[in-house]
CSV table of C-alpha atoms in Angstrom, one decimal:
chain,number,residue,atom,x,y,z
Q,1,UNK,CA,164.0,129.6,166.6
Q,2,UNK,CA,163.3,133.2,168.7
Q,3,UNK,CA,159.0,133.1,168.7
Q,4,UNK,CA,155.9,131.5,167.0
Q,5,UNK,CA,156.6,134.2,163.7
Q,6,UNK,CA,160.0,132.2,163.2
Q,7,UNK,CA,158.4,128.8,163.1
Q,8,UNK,CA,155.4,129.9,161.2
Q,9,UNK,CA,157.6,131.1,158.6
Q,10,UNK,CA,159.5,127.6,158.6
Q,11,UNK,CA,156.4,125.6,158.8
Q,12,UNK,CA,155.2,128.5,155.9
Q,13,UNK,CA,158.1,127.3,153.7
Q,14,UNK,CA,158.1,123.5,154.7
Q,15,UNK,CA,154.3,123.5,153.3
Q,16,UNK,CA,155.0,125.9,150.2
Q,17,UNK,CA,158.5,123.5,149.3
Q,18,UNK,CA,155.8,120.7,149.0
Q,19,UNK,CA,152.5,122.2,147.7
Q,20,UNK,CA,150.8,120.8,150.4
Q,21,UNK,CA,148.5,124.2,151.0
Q,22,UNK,CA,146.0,122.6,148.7
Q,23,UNK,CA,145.5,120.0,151.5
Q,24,UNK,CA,145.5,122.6,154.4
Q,25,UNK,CA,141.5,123.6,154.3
Q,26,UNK,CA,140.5,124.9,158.1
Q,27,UNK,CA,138.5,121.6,158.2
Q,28,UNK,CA,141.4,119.0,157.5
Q,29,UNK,CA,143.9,120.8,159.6
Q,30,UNK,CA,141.0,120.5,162.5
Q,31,UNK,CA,140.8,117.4,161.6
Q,32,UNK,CA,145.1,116.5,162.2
Q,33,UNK,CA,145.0,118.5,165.2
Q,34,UNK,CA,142.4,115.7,166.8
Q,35,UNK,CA,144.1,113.2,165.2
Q,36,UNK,CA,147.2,114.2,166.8
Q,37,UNK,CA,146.1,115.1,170.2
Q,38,UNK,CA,144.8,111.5,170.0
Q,39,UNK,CA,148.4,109.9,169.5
Q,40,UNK,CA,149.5,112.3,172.4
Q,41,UNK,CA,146.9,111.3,174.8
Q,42,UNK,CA,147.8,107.6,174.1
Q,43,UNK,CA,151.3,107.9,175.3
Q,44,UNK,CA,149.1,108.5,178.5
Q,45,UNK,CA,147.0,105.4,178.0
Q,46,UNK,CA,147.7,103.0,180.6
Q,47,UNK,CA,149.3,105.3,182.7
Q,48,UNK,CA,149.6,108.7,184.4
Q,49,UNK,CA,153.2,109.1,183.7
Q,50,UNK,CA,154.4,108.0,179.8
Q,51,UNK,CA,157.8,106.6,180.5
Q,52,UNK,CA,158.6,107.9,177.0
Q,53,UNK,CA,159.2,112.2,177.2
Q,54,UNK,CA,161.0,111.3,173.9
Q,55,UNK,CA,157.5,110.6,171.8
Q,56,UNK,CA,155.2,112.7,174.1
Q,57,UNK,CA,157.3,115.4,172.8
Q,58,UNK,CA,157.2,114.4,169.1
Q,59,UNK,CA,153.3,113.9,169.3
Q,60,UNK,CA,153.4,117.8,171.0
Q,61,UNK,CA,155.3,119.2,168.4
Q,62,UNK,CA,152.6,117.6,166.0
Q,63,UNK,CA,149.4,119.2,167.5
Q,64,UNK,CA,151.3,122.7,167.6
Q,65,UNK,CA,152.4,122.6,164.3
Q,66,UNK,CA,149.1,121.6,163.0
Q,67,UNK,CA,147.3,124.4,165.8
Q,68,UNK,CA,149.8,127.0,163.9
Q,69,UNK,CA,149.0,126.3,160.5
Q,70,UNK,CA,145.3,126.2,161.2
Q,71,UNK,CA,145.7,129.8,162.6
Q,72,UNK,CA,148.3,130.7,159.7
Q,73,UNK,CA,145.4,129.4,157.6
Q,74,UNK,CA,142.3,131.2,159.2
Q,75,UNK,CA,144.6,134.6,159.2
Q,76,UNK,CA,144.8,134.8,163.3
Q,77,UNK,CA,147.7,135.8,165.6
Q,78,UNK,CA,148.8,132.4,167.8
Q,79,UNK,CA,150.1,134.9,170.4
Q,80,UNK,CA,147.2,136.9,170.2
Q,81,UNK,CA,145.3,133.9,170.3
Q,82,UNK,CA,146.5,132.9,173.3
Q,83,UNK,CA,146.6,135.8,175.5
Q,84,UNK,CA,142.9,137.1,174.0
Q,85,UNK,CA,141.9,133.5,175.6
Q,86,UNK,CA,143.5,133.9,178.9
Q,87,UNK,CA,142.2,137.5,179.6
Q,88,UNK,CA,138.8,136.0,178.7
Q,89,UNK,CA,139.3,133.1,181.0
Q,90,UNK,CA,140.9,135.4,183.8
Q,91,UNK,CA,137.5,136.8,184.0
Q,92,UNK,CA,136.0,133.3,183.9
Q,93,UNK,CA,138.0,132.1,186.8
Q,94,UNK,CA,138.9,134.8,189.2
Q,95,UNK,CA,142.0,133.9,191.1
Q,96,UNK,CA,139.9,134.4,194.8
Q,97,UNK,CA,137.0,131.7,193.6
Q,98,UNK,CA,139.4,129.6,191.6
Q,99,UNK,CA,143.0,129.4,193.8
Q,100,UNK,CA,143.5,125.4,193.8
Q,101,UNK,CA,140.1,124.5,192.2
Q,102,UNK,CA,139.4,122.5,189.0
Q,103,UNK,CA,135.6,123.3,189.7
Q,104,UNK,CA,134.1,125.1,186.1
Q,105,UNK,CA,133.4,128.7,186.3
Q,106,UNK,CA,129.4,128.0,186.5
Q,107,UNK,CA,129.9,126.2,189.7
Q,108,UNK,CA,132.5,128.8,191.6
């Protein structure tokens, strides 16, 4: 695949193949993408480092997929997304108050 508009178009046909849009309401595909970021966050669970870039990787592509169809869903641009978020935290965290800080933009 070349961008997010190929995938989305494979995910698009994946869903449609199954008739699964009927279960695809903004609220349940929230709901997978917590779900998911959950079983990604456990490969962390005892340690910093997973031992297992096999499944971290599976659990990854699981929260994208669900983050894509969500935005699919709700009619929005994942590129656009993205960079209309990082412009707005640019401003949030200016590189000469926030070079090699993790302090929040209320305390820089």
């Amino acid at each position: 695949m070349s961008n997010v508009e190929d995938a989305l178009s494979e995910l698009r046909n994946f869903v449609q193949e199954r008739e699964w849009a009927q279960f695809h309401s903004p609220e349940n595909l929230a709901k997978s993408i917590a779900i998911e970021s959950g079983e990604l966050l456990e490969c962390f669970q005892w340690s910093e480092e997973s031992g297992d870039a096999e499944r971290v990787q599976s659990e990854l592509a699981d929260v994208l997929t669900y983050c894509l169809l969500l935005a699919d869903r709700l009619g929005a641009n994942p590129e656009e997304l993205v960079l209309q978020k990082l412009q707005h935290t640019r401003t949030k965290y200016p590189v000469d108050k926030a070079r090699g800080r993790s302090t929040k933009y209320d305390r820089l």
